[in-house]
Amino acid sequence: NAGSKSGRGALIVLEGLDRSGKSSQCARLLSYMEGQGCRAEGWRFPDRGTSVGQMISAYLANESQLDDRTVHLLFSANRWEKRALMESKLLGGTTRIVDRYSYSGVAFSAAKGLDIEWCKAPDVGFIAPDLVIYLDVQPEKAAERGGYGGERYEKIEFQKRVADRYHSLRDSTWKIVDGSLSMETVEEQLRELATNCIQESQEKPLTNLAW
Ligand code: 2DT
Ligand code: MG
């Protein structure tokens, strides 16, 4: 029972291409966790609510132009401005289910041609996730799902490059879930992964992202 824990909360990240189902699955997982009596909160990056986030949002909507490295650093700053809050939530026993994280930061910027090591550097020292769930959907399949919303990166050729960069970021904290399966099947797999992760993370210290 995920609700009977007393240690720290877990940092669980969902990653994947646009239209891979991350946001829907985050919401489903969160309501399941709450139903289990587990203290859990959802979160997403970019957080468009801060002043940095508003600059990012305007850029994504093609309402402003920014240099590639500049916007990369804004995305990172948008995570840094939440680090202290995130740490205190986790240490206080709240699990966080996060829609996109530093992996999106690196995969999307590196897909533009920026050096991948340069892209990783500003996120060194950020909190390392206990679990990264990658919803694996072919770029062509993702594009078929009701199309894209018209934001800057929502183009199939670009998404293919993002998928390649994501692939090179995989490490032992990653679990690859076939995002082309039914919503219910994916949801079931996520419940199990998250429940195990929460139990295993309780007594582990938080560590920093080291790539
Ligand atoms: P949403 O559609 O999920 O709101 O994402 N992105 C995201 C980056 O380029 N760098 C980052 O650090 C993050 C978190 C992915 C909006 C787009 O922003 C991209 C898609
Ligand atoms: Mg999007």
PDB file of C-alpha atoms and ligand atoms in Angstrom:
ATOM      1  CA  ASN A   1       0.000   0.000   0.000  1.00  0.00           C
ATOM      2  CA  ALA A   2       1.592   3.206  -1.219  1.00  0.00           C
ATOM      3  CA  GLY A   3      -0.265   5.167   1.491  1.00  0.00           C
ATOM      4  CA  SER A   4       1.401   3.555   4.472  1.00  0.00           C
ATOM      5  CA  LYS A   5       4.797   5.102   3.886  1.00  0.00           C
ATOM      6  CA  SER A   6       6.541   7.518   6.189  1.00  0.00           C
ATOM      7  CA  GLY A   7       9.757   8.382   4.306  1.00  0.00           C
ATOM      8  CA  ARG A   8      10.351  10.938   1.594  1.00  0.00           C
ATOM      9  CA  GLY A   9       8.277  11.250  -1.525  1.00  0.00           C
ATOM     10  CA  ALA A  10       9.478  10.046  -4.905  1.00  0.00           C
ATOM     11  CA  LEU A  11      10.311  12.153  -7.932  1.00  0.00           C
ATOM     12  CA  ILE A  12       8.658  10.479 -10.895  1.00  0.00           C
ATOM     13  CA  VAL A  13       9.111  12.017 -14.339  1.00  0.00           C
ATOM     14  CA  LEU A  14       7.189  11.305 -17.529  1.00  0.00           C
ATOM     15  CA  GLU A  15       8.954  12.027 -20.787  1.00  0.00           C
ATOM     16  CA  GLY A  16       8.124  11.528 -24.431  1.00  0.00           C
ATOM     17  CA  LEU A  17       7.391  13.275 -27.710  1.00  0.00           C
ATOM     18  CA  ASP A  18       4.499  15.683 -28.126  1.00  0.00           C
ATOM     19  CA  ARG A  19       1.201  13.719 -28.238  1.00  0.00           C
ATOM     20  CA  SER A  20       2.776  10.654 -26.616  1.00  0.00           C
ATOM     21  CA  GLY A  21       0.118  10.728 -23.873  1.00  0.00           C
ATOM     22  CA  LYS A  22       2.212  12.169 -21.032  1.00  0.00           C
ATOM     23  CA  SER A  23      -0.261  14.717 -19.758  1.00  0.00           C
ATOM     24  CA  SER A  24      -3.235  12.324 -19.772  1.00  0.00           C
ATOM     25  CA  GLN A  25      -1.216   9.602 -18.077  1.00  0.00           C
ATOM     26  CA  CYS A  26       0.139  12.023 -15.466  1.00  0.00           C
ATOM     27  CA  ALA A  27      -3.420  13.003 -14.558  1.00  0.00           C
ATOM     28  CA  ARG A  28      -4.570   9.369 -14.388  1.00  0.00           C
ATOM     29  CA  LEU A  29      -1.597   8.324 -12.288  1.00  0.00           C
ATOM     30  CA  LEU A  30      -2.095  11.223  -9.925  1.00  0.00           C
ATOM     31  CA  SER A  31      -5.743  10.453  -9.288  1.00  0.00           C
ATOM     32  CA  TYR A  32      -4.894   6.786  -8.738  1.00  0.00           C
ATOM     33  CA  MET A  33      -2.212   7.741  -6.196  1.00  0.00           C
ATOM     34  CA  GLU A  34      -4.591  10.066  -4.395  1.00  0.00           C
ATOM     35  CA  GLY A  35      -7.172   7.272  -4.289  1.00  0.00           C
ATOM     36  CA  GLN A  36      -4.557   5.058  -2.643  1.00  0.00           C
ATOM     37  CA  GLY A  37      -4.146   7.640   0.128  1.00  0.00           C
ATOM     38  CA  CYS A  38      -0.679   8.518  -1.155  1.00  0.00           C
ATOM     39  CA  ARG A  39       0.398  12.138  -0.800  1.00  0.00           C
ATOM     40  CA  ALA A  40       1.135  13.055  -4.394  1.00  0.00           C
ATOM     41  CA  GLU A  41       1.120  16.173  -6.543  1.00  0.00           C
ATOM     42  CA  GLY A  42       1.342  16.742 -10.253  1.00  0.00           C
ATOM     43  CA  TRP A  43       3.720  19.185 -11.827  1.00  0.00           C
ATOM     44  CA  ARG A  44       4.815  20.146 -15.308  1.00  0.00           C
ATOM     45  CA  PHE A  45       7.668  21.875 -17.062  1.00  0.00           C
ATOM     46  CA  PRO A  46       7.729  24.385 -18.543  1.00  0.00           C
ATOM     47  CA  ASP A  47       5.832  26.070 -15.729  1.00  0.00           C
ATOM     48  CA  ARG A  48       4.259  28.821 -17.813  1.00  0.00           C
ATOM     49  CA  GLY A  49       3.009  30.682 -14.737  1.00  0.00           C
ATOM     50  CA  THR A  50       6.260  32.406 -13.743  1.00  0.00           C
ATOM     51  CA  SER A  51       7.771  35.406 -15.546  1.00  0.00           C
ATOM     52  CA  VAL A  52      10.449  33.154 -17.055  1.00  0.00           C
ATOM     53  CA  GLY A  53       7.678  30.727 -18.028  1.00  0.00           C
ATOM     54  CA  GLN A  54       5.771  33.496 -19.790  1.00  0.00           C
ATOM     55  CA  MET A  55       8.820  34.247 -21.934  1.00  0.00           C
ATOM     56  CA  ILE A  56       9.044  30.542 -22.805  1.00  0.00           C
ATOM     57  CA  SER A  57       5.339  30.367 -23.580  1.00  0.00           C
ATOM     58  CA  ALA A  58       5.506  33.341 -25.955  1.00  0.00           C
ATOM     59  CA  TYR A  59       8.482  31.729 -27.689  1.00  0.00           C
ATOM     60  CA  LEU A  60       6.688  28.397 -28.100  1.00  0.00           C
ATOM     61  CA  ALA A  61       3.645  30.186 -29.526  1.00  0.00           C
ATOM     62  CA  ASN A  62       5.920  31.912 -32.079  1.00  0.00           C
ATOM     63  CA  GLU A  63       5.008  35.278 -30.571  1.00  0.00           C
ATOM     64  CA  SER A  64       8.655  36.023 -29.865  1.00  0.00           C
ATOM     65  CA  GLN A  65      12.035  34.994 -31.241  1.00  0.00           C
ATOM     66  CA  LEU A  66      14.893  33.966 -28.975  1.00  0.00           C
ATOM     67  CA  ASP A  67      18.381  32.691 -29.642  1.00  0.00           C
ATOM     68  CA  ASP A  68      18.575  28.860 -29.224  1.00  0.00           C
ATOM     69  CA  ARG A  69      21.025  28.950 -26.326  1.00  0.00           C
ATOM     70  CA  THR A  70      19.120  31.733 -24.624  1.00  0.00           C
ATOM     71  CA  VAL A  71      15.850  29.806 -24.649  1.00  0.00           C
ATOM     72  CA  HIS A  72      17.664  26.673 -23.499  1.00  0.00           C
ATOM     73  CA  LEU A  73      18.893  28.543 -20.435  1.00  0.00           C
ATOM     74  CA  LEU A  74      15.409  29.953 -19.801  1.00  0.00           C
ATOM     75  CA  PHE A  75      13.968  26.414 -19.715  1.00  0.00           C
ATOM     76  CA  SER A  76      16.688  25.449 -17.240  1.00  0.00           C
ATOM     77  CA  ALA A  77      16.084  28.576 -15.136  1.00  0.00           C
ATOM     78  CA  ASN A  78      12.391  27.671 -15.109  1.00  0.00           C
ATOM     79  CA  ARG A  79      13.366  24.407 -13.371  1.00  0.00           C
ATOM     80  CA  TRP A  80      15.876  26.039 -11.054  1.00  0.00           C
ATOM     81  CA  GLU A  81      13.263  28.463  -9.786  1.00  0.00           C
ATOM     82  CA  LYS A  82      11.287  25.428  -8.534  1.00  0.00           C
ATOM     83  CA  ARG A  83      14.164  23.378  -7.117  1.00  0.00           C
ATOM     84  CA  ALA A  84      13.877  24.494  -3.479  1.00  0.00           C
ATOM     85  CA  LEU A  85      10.116  23.932  -3.431  1.00  0.00           C
ATOM     86  CA  MET A  86      10.514  20.549  -5.071  1.00  0.00           C
ATOM     87  CA  GLU A  87      13.136  19.474  -2.540  1.00  0.00           C
ATOM     88  CA  SER A  88      11.024  20.509   0.437  1.00  0.00           C
ATOM     89  CA  LYS A  89       7.959  18.719  -0.942  1.00  0.00           C
ATOM     90  CA  LEU A  90       9.901  15.492  -1.505  1.00  0.00           C
ATOM     91  CA  LEU A  91      11.584  15.599   1.904  1.00  0.00           C
ATOM     92  CA  GLY A  92       8.210  16.345   3.474  1.00  0.00           C
ATOM     93  CA  GLY A  93       6.858  13.080   2.073  1.00  0.00           C
ATOM     94  CA  THR A  94       4.985  14.272  -1.004  1.00  0.00           C
ATOM     95  CA  THR A  95       5.531  12.346  -4.235  1.00  0.00           C
ATOM     96  CA  ARG A  96       5.764  14.491  -7.340  1.00  0.00           C
ATOM     97  CA  ILE A  97       4.634  13.295 -10.730  1.00  0.00           C
ATOM     98  CA  VAL A  98       6.268  15.598 -13.244  1.00  0.00           C
ATOM     99  CA  ASP A  99       5.317  16.060 -16.897  1.00  0.00           C
ATOM    100  CA  ARG A 100       8.697  16.780 -18.638  1.00  0.00           C
ATOM    101  CA  TYR A 101      11.994  17.556 -16.960  1.00  0.00           C
ATOM    102  CA  SER A 102      15.665  18.114 -17.812  1.00  0.00           C
ATOM    103  CA  TYR A 103      15.511  15.343 -20.447  1.00  0.00           C
ATOM    104  CA  SER A 104      13.081  17.422 -22.499  1.00  0.00           C
ATOM    105  CA  GLY A 105      15.428  20.343 -21.989  1.00  0.00           C
ATOM    106  CA  VAL A 106      18.359  18.466 -23.484  1.00  0.00           C
ATOM    107  CA  ALA A 107      16.515  16.457 -26.157  1.00  0.00           C
ATOM    108  CA  PHE A 108      14.696  19.429 -27.699  1.00  0.00           C
ATOM    109  CA  SER A 109      17.669  21.809 -27.674  1.00  0.00           C
ATOM    110  CA  ALA A 110      20.130  19.176 -28.922  1.00  0.00           C
ATOM    111  CA  ALA A 111      17.659  18.356 -31.735  1.00  0.00           C
ATOM    112  CA  LYS A 112      18.250  21.917 -32.979  1.00  0.00           C
ATOM    113  CA  GLY A 113      21.935  21.089 -33.338  1.00  0.00           C
ATOM    114  CA  LEU A 114      23.313  22.391 -30.037  1.00  0.00           C
ATOM    115  CA  ASP A 115      26.079  20.319 -28.463  1.00  0.00           C
ATOM    116  CA  ILE A 116      24.485  17.760 -26.137  1.00  0.00           C
ATOM    117  CA  GLU A 117      27.069  18.179 -23.362  1.00  0.00           C
ATOM    118  CA  TRP A 118      26.571  21.942 -23.445  1.00  0.00           C
ATOM    119  CA  CYS A 119      22.835  21.328 -23.142  1.00  0.00           C
ATOM    120  CA  LYS A 120      23.233  19.094 -20.070  1.00  0.00           C
ATOM    121  CA  ALA A 121      25.463  21.472 -18.120  1.00  0.00           C
ATOM    122  CA  PRO A 122      22.920  23.974 -16.729  1.00  0.00           C
ATOM    123  CA  ASP A 123      20.847  21.148 -15.193  1.00  0.00           C
ATOM    124  CA  VAL A 124      23.745  19.555 -13.305  1.00  0.00           C
ATOM    125  CA  GLY A 125      22.812  19.722  -9.627  1.00  0.00           C
ATOM    126  CA  PHE A 126      19.114  19.530 -10.232  1.00  0.00           C
ATOM    127  CA  ILE A 127      17.289  16.780  -8.259  1.00  0.00           C
ATOM    128  CA  ALA A 128      17.766  13.353  -9.855  1.00  0.00           C
ATOM    129  CA  PRO A 129      14.455  11.583 -10.562  1.00  0.00           C
ATOM    130  CA  ASP A 130      13.823   8.238  -8.873  1.00  0.00           C
ATOM    131  CA  LEU A 131      12.071   7.035 -12.006  1.00  0.00           C
ATOM    132  CA  VAL A 132      11.824   8.313 -15.574  1.00  0.00           C
ATOM    133  CA  ILE A 133       8.975   6.805 -17.561  1.00  0.00           C
ATOM    134  CA  TYR A 134       9.441   7.285 -21.289  1.00  0.00           C
ATOM    135  CA  LEU A 135       6.241   6.904 -23.282  1.00  0.00           C
ATOM    136  CA  ASP A 136       7.555   5.479 -26.502  1.00  0.00           C
ATOM    137  CA  VAL A 137       5.448   6.377 -29.529  1.00  0.00           C
ATOM    138  CA  GLN A 138       6.681   6.544 -33.123  1.00  0.00           C
ATOM    139  CA  PRO A 139       6.757  10.176 -34.304  1.00  0.00           C
ATOM    140  CA  GLU A 140       4.394   9.260 -37.196  1.00  0.00           C
ATOM    141  CA  LYS A 141       1.894   7.709 -34.776  1.00  0.00           C
ATOM    142  CA  ALA A 142       2.068  10.653 -32.402  1.00  0.00           C
ATOM    143  CA  ALA A 143       1.361  13.048 -35.278  1.00  0.00           C
ATOM    144  CA  GLU A 144      -1.745  11.050 -36.232  1.00  0.00           C
ATOM    145  CA  ARG A 145      -3.267  11.520 -32.783  1.00  0.00           C
ATOM    146  CA  GLY A 146      -5.472  14.480 -33.589  1.00  0.00           C
ATOM    147  CA  GLY A 147      -2.535  16.412 -34.983  1.00  0.00           C
ATOM    148  CA  TYR A 148      -0.335  18.923 -33.243  1.00  0.00           C
ATOM    149  CA  GLY A 149      -1.452  22.146 -31.623  1.00  0.00           C
ATOM    150  CA  GLY A 150       0.683  24.449 -33.750  1.00  0.00           C
ATOM    151  CA  GLU A 151       3.439  25.232 -31.241  1.00  0.00           C
ATOM    152  CA  ARG A 152       6.994  25.712 -32.396  1.00  0.00           C
ATOM    153  CA  TYR A 153       8.339  22.134 -32.063  1.00  0.00           C
ATOM    154  CA  GLU A 154       5.237  20.269 -33.200  1.00  0.00           C
ATOM    155  CA  LYS A 155       6.567  19.092 -36.567  1.00  0.00           C
ATOM    156  CA  ILE A 156       7.262  15.509 -37.474  1.00  0.00           C
ATOM    157  CA  GLU A 157      10.817  15.944 -38.797  1.00  0.00           C
ATOM    158  CA  PHE A 158      11.832  17.806 -35.666  1.00  0.00           C
ATOM    159  CA  GLN A 159      10.133  15.243 -33.410  1.00  0.00           C
ATOM    160  CA  LYS A 160      12.187  12.477 -35.069  1.00  0.00           C
ATOM    161  CA  ARG A 161      15.391  14.264 -34.114  1.00  0.00           C
ATOM    162  CA  VAL A 162      14.071  14.750 -30.576  1.00  0.00           C
ATOM    163  CA  ALA A 163      13.370  10.995 -30.337  1.00  0.00           C
ATOM    164  CA  ASP A 164      17.010  10.270 -31.306  1.00  0.00           C
ATOM    165  CA  ARG A 165      18.324  12.612 -28.626  1.00  0.00           C
ATOM    166  CA  TYR A 166      16.008  11.128 -25.997  1.00  0.00           C
ATOM    167  CA  HIS A 167      17.385   7.728 -26.913  1.00  0.00           C
ATOM    168  CA  SER A 168      20.928   8.776 -26.084  1.00  0.00           C
ATOM    169  CA  LEU A 169      19.867  10.040 -22.634  1.00  0.00           C
ATOM    170  CA  ARG A 170      18.490   6.713 -21.362  1.00  0.00           C
ATOM    171  CA  ASP A 171      20.033   5.429 -18.137  1.00  0.00           C
ATOM    172  CA  SER A 172      19.201   2.957 -15.361  1.00  0.00           C
ATOM    173  CA  THR A 173      16.406   5.127 -13.916  1.00  0.00           C
ATOM    174  CA  TRP A 174      14.482   4.927 -17.220  1.00  0.00           C
ATOM    175  CA  LYS A 175      11.610   2.573 -17.932  1.00  0.00           C
ATOM    176  CA  ILE A 176      10.413   2.509 -21.517  1.00  0.00           C
ATOM    177  CA  VAL A 177       6.660   2.003 -21.837  1.00  0.00           C
ATOM    178  CA  ASP A 178       5.036   1.339 -25.201  1.00  0.00           C
ATOM    179  CA  GLY A 179       2.839   4.406 -25.531  1.00  0.00           C
ATOM    180  CA  SER A 180       1.018   2.981 -28.565  1.00  0.00           C
ATOM    181  CA  LEU A 181      -0.845   0.484 -26.345  1.00  0.00           C
ATOM    182  CA  SER A 182      -4.325   1.342 -25.060  1.00  0.00           C
ATOM    183  CA  MET A 183      -4.698   4.108 -22.466  1.00  0.00           C
ATOM    184  CA  GLU A 184      -5.780   1.510 -19.905  1.00  0.00           C
ATOM    185  CA  THR A 185      -2.817  -0.787 -20.542  1.00  0.00           C
ATOM    186  CA  VAL A 186      -0.342   2.068 -20.297  1.00  0.00           C
ATOM    187  CA  GLU A 187      -2.080   3.319 -17.159  1.00  0.00           C
ATOM    188  CA  GLU A 188      -1.811  -0.113 -15.542  1.00  0.00           C
ATOM    189  CA  GLN A 189       1.924  -0.311 -16.263  1.00  0.00           C
ATOM    190  CA  LEU A 190       2.495   3.166 -14.869  1.00  0.00           C
ATOM    191  CA  ARG A 191       0.628   2.351 -11.655  1.00  0.00           C
ATOM    192  CA  GLU A 192       2.871  -0.604 -11.008  1.00  0.00           C
ATOM    193  CA  LEU A 193       6.093   1.222 -11.838  1.00  0.00           C
ATOM    194  CA  ALA A 194       5.137   4.212  -9.697  1.00  0.00           C
ATOM    195  CA  THR A 195       3.985   2.141  -6.724  1.00  0.00           C
ATOM    196  CA  ASN A 196       7.253   0.196  -6.666  1.00  0.00           C
ATOM    197  CA  CYS A 197       9.266   3.364  -7.077  1.00  0.00           C
ATOM    198  CA  ILE A 198       7.518   5.108  -4.169  1.00  0.00           C
ATOM    199  CA  GLN A 199       8.177   2.160  -1.877  1.00  0.00           C
ATOM    200  CA  GLU A 200      11.827   1.847  -2.889  1.00  0.00           C
ATOM    201  CA  SER A 201      12.548   5.576  -2.639  1.00  0.00           C
ATOM    202  CA  GLN A 202      11.270   6.139   0.891  1.00  0.00           C
ATOM    203  CA  GLU A 203      14.556   5.501   2.664  1.00  0.00           C
ATOM    204  CA  LYS A 204      16.914   6.587  -0.108  1.00  0.00           C
ATOM    205  CA  PRO A 205      18.578  10.002   0.110  1.00  0.00           C
ATOM    206  CA  LEU A 206      17.835  12.510  -2.636  1.00  0.00           C
ATOM    207  CA  THR A 207      20.664  12.786  -5.137  1.00  0.00           C
ATOM    208  CA  ASN A 208      21.554  15.310  -7.796  1.00  0.00           C
ATOM    209  CA  LEU A 209      21.366  14.889 -11.514  1.00  0.00           C
ATOM    210  CA  ALA A 210      24.850  14.092 -12.756  1.00  0.00           C
ATOM    211  CA  TRP A 211      24.001  12.812 -16.285  1.00  0.00           C
TER     212      TRP A 211
HETATM  213  P1  2DT B   1       4.467  21.136 -23.382  1.00  0.00           P
HETATM  214  O1  2DT B   1       3.767  20.942 -24.694  1.00  0.00           O
HETATM  215  O2  2DT B   1       4.609  19.873 -22.568  1.00  0.00           O
HETATM  216  O3  2DT B   1       3.950  22.289 -22.587  1.00  0.00           O
HETATM  217  O4  2DT B   1       5.991  21.493 -23.749  1.00  0.00           O
HETATM  218  N1  2DT B   1      10.667  21.860 -23.915  1.00  0.00           N
HETATM  219  C1  2DT B   1      10.238  21.562 -22.669  1.00  0.00           C
HETATM  220  C2  2DT B   1      11.975  22.265 -24.162  1.00  0.00           C
HETATM  221  O5  2DT B   1      12.352  22.559 -25.281  1.00  0.00           O
HETATM  222  N2  2DT B   1      12.837  22.359 -23.110  1.00  0.00           N
HETATM  223  C3  2DT B   1      12.461  22.050 -21.821  1.00  0.00           C
HETATM  224  O6  2DT B   1      13.282  22.147 -20.886  1.00  0.00           O
HETATM  225  C4  2DT B   1      11.099  21.630 -21.588  1.00  0.00           C
HETATM  226  C5  2DT B   1      10.650  21.303 -20.202  1.00  0.00           C
HETATM  227  C6  2DT B   1       9.017  20.510 -25.238  1.00  0.00           C
HETATM  228  C7  2DT B   1       6.277  22.564 -24.555  1.00  0.00           C
HETATM  229  C8  2DT B   1       7.478  22.311 -25.417  1.00  0.00           C
HETATM  230  O7  2DT B   1       8.672  22.723 -24.749  1.00  0.00           O
HETATM  231  C9  2DT B   1       9.721  21.816 -25.021  1.00  0.00           C
HETATM  232  C10 2DT B   1       7.692  20.889 -25.839  1.00  0.00           C
HETATM  233 MG    MG B   2       3.189  20.539 -26.468  1.00  0.00          MG
END
